[in-house]
C-alpha positions as YAML, in Angstrom:
chain: A
units: angstrom
residues:
- id: 1
  name: GLY
  ca: [7.69, 19.00, 0.66]
- id: 2
  name: GLY
  ca: [4.62, 16.82, 0.08]
- id: 3
  name: ARG
  ca: [3.48, 18.95, -2.88]
- id: 4
  name: TYR
  ca: [2.39, 17.57, -6.23]
- id: 5
  name: ARG
  ca: [0.40, 18.56, -9.30]
- id: 6
  name: PHE
  ca: [-2.25, 16.28, -10.83]
- id: 7
  name: GLU
  ca: [-4.50, 17.09, -13.79]
- id: 8
  name: GLY
  ca: [-3.86, 20.82, -13.45]
- id: 9
  name: PHE
  ca: [-4.45, 21.04, -9.68]
- id: 10
  name: ASP
  ca: [-1.86, 21.58, -6.95]
- id: 11
  name: TYR
  ca: [-2.07, 19.49, -3.78]
- id: 12
  name: GLN
  ca: [-0.28, 19.54, -0.42]
- id: 13
  name: LEU
  ca: [-0.10, 16.29, 1.55]
- id: 14
  name: ALA
  ca: [0.28, 16.22, 5.31]
- id: 15
  name: LEU
  ca: [3.96, 15.88, 6.25]
- id: 16
  name: SER
  ca: [4.54, 12.56, 8.01]
- id: 17
  name: GLU
  ca: [8.18, 13.54, 8.67]
- id: 18
  name: PRO
  ca: [7.80, 17.25, 9.41]
- id: 19
  name: GLY
  ca: [11.42, 17.66, 10.58]
- id: 20
  name: ALA
  ca: [12.65, 16.47, 7.18]
- id: 21
  name: GLY
  ca: [9.78, 18.11, 5.28]
- id: 22
  name: ASN
  ca: [8.58, 14.78, 3.86]
- id: 23
  name: ALA
  ca: [5.24, 13.20, 3.12]
- id: 24
  name: ILE
  ca: [6.57, 9.65, 3.10]
- id: 25
  name: HIS
  ca: [5.20, 6.09, 3.26]
- id: 26
  name: GLY
  ca: [1.86, 6.97, 1.74]
- id: 27
  name: LEU
  ca: [-1.70, 6.89, 2.91]
- id: 28
  name: GLY
  ca: [-1.99, 3.22, 3.85]
- id: 29
  name: ARG
  ca: [0.91, 2.67, 6.23]
- id: 30
  name: TRP
  ca: [-0.91, 3.15, 9.52]
- id: 31
  name: GLU
  ca: [-4.36, 2.10, 8.32]
- id: 32
  name: ARG
  ca: [-6.21, -1.06, 9.32]
- id: 33
  name: TRP
  ca: [-6.07, -3.34, 6.32]
- id: 34
  name: ARG
  ca: [-8.63, -6.16, 6.32]
- id: 35
  name: ALA
  ca: [-8.08, -9.73, 5.17]
- id: 36
  name: LEU
  ca: [-10.25, -10.41, 2.11]
- id: 37
  name: ARG
  ca: [-9.00, -13.86, 1.08]
- id: 38
  name: GLN
  ca: [-6.52, -16.32, 2.48]
- id: 39
  name: ASP
  ca: [-5.22, -19.79, 1.67]
- id: 40
  name: ALA
  ca: [-2.14, -21.83, 2.53]
- id: 41
  name: ALA
  ca: [0.15, -19.82, 0.24]
- id: 42
  name: SER
  ca: [-1.40, -16.36, -0.06]
- id: 43
  name: VAL
  ca: [-3.33, -13.61, 1.61]
- id: 44
  name: THR
  ca: [-5.17, -10.68, 0.03]
- id: 45
  name: LEU
  ca: [-5.55, -7.53, 2.11]
- id: 46
  name: GLY
  ca: [-7.90, -4.67, 1.30]
- id: 47
  name: LEU
  ca: [-8.08, -1.00, 2.18]
- id: 48
  name: ASP
  ca: [-10.48, 1.78, 1.27]
- id: 49
  name: VAL
  ca: [-8.37, 4.93, 0.87]
- id: 50
  name: VAL
  ca: [-10.67, 7.85, 1.58]
- id: 51
  name: PRO
  ca: [-10.27, 11.55, 0.75]
- id: 52
  name: GLN
  ca: [-7.97, 13.36, 3.18]
- id: 53
  name: THR
  ca: [-5.62, 16.33, 3.44]
- id: 54
  name: GLY
  ca: [-4.03, 16.87, 0.03]
- id: 55
  name: TRP
  ca: [-5.59, 13.75, -1.51]
- id: 56
  name: PRO
  ca: [-9.26, 14.18, -2.53]
- id: 57
  name: PHE
  ca: [-9.68, 10.76, -4.16]
- id: 58
  name: GLU
  ca: [-11.44, 7.48, -3.31]
- id: 59
  name: LEU
  ca: [-9.72, 4.17, -4.00]
- id: 60
  name: ALA
  ca: [-10.24, 0.56, -3.07]
- id: 61
  name: VAL
  ca: [-6.85, -1.16, -2.91]
- id: 62
  name: GLU
  ca: [-6.09, -4.87, -2.74]
- id: 63
  name: VAL
  ca: [-2.63, -6.31, -2.16]
- id: 64
  name: THR
  ca: [-2.01, -10.04, -2.52]
- id: 65
  name: TYR
  ca: [1.11, -11.62, -1.02]
- id: 66
  name: THR
  ca: [1.87, -15.07, -2.40]
- id: 67
  name: LEU
  ca: [4.67, -17.45, -1.39]
- id: 68
  name: ASP
  ca: [5.94, -19.89, -4.00]
- id: 69
  name: ALA
  ca: [8.58, -22.54, -3.29]
- id: 70
  name: GLU
  ca: [10.41, -21.77, -6.53]
- id: 71
  name: LEU
  ca: [9.65, -18.11, -7.16]
- id: 72
  name: GLY
  ca: [9.67, -16.77, -3.60]
- id: 73
  name: LEU
  ca: [7.47, -13.86, -2.55]
- id: 74
  name: ARG
  ca: [5.19, -12.22, -5.08]
- id: 75
  name: VAL
  ca: [3.21, -9.01, -4.44]
- id: 76
  name: ASP
  ca: [0.27, -8.06, -6.69]
- id: 77
  name: THR
  ca: [-1.59, -4.78, -6.29]
- id: 78
  name: VAL
  ca: [-4.93, -3.65, -7.70]
- id: 79
  name: ALA
  ca: [-6.33, -0.15, -7.16]
- id: 80
  name: ARG
  ca: [-9.86, 0.76, -8.24]
- id: 81
  name: ASN
  ca: [-10.98, 4.36, -8.45]
- id: 82
  name: HIS
  ca: [-14.38, 4.76, -6.77]
- id: 83
  name: GLY
  ca: [-14.48, 8.52, -7.14]
- id: 84
  name: VAL
  ca: [-15.98, 10.72, -9.81]
- id: 85
  name: ILE
  ca: [-12.65, 12.27, -10.90]
- id: 86
  name: GLY
  ca: [-9.34, 10.75, -12.02]
- id: 87
  name: ALA
  ca: [-7.11, 9.72, -9.12]
- id: 88
  name: SER
  ca: [-3.40, 10.02, -8.56]
- id: 89
  name: PHE
  ca: [-1.94, 6.70, -7.38]
- id: 90
  name: GLY
  ca: [1.43, 5.11, -6.86]
- id: 91
  name: ALA
  ca: [2.57, 2.09, -4.88]
- id: 92
  name: GLY
  ca: [5.85, 0.91, -3.49]
- id: 93
  name: PHE
  ca: [6.69, -2.05, -1.31]
- id: 94
  name: HIS
  ca: [9.60, -3.36, 0.66]
- id: 95
  name: PRO
  ca: [8.20, -6.58, 2.14]
- id: 96
  name: TYR
  ca: [10.37, -9.02, 3.99]
- id: 97
  name: LEU
  ca: [9.94, -12.39, 5.64]
- id: 98
  name: SER
  ca: [11.03, -13.04, 9.19]
- id: 99
  name: CYS
  ca: [12.35, -16.36, 10.38]
- id: 100
  name: GLY
  ca: [11.76, -15.32, 13.97]
- id: 101
  name: SER
  ca: [14.61, -16.39, 16.19]
- id: 102
  name: ARG
  ca: [15.75, -19.17, 13.83]
- id: 103
  name: SER
  ca: [18.62, -18.88, 11.40]
- id: 104
  name: LEU
  ca: [17.77, -19.00, 7.72]
- id: 105
  name: ASP
  ca: [19.59, -22.36, 7.44]
- id: 106
  name: GLU
  ca: [17.02, -23.90, 9.83]
- id: 107
  name: VAL
  ca: [13.98, -22.83, 7.80]
- id: 108
  name: THR
  ca: [12.38, -24.93, 5.08]
- id: 109
  name: GLY
  ca: [9.51, -24.18, 2.69]
...
């Protein structure tokens, strides 16, 4: 139902799947992330998450995606609270790599 309690206050998020009654995929899914740093093996994206319906906090979020020949894909996340009160925060990812129209057997690192 998009409702949660944080530090004694009740909040109601906007429902992104109103038919199912869900507030799903968070506050950054449809936002315009900006590239902060990039090299041959990694990219760091940043987003300022501003106060909005049911979420009165201010965060700066950075997500770094790194490819390693031995370890594969690594995702590191940093969230910094820029507000004057404590902030509720959670993160979840399901990244994937696409080989385009090639089969996985044709792709090398």
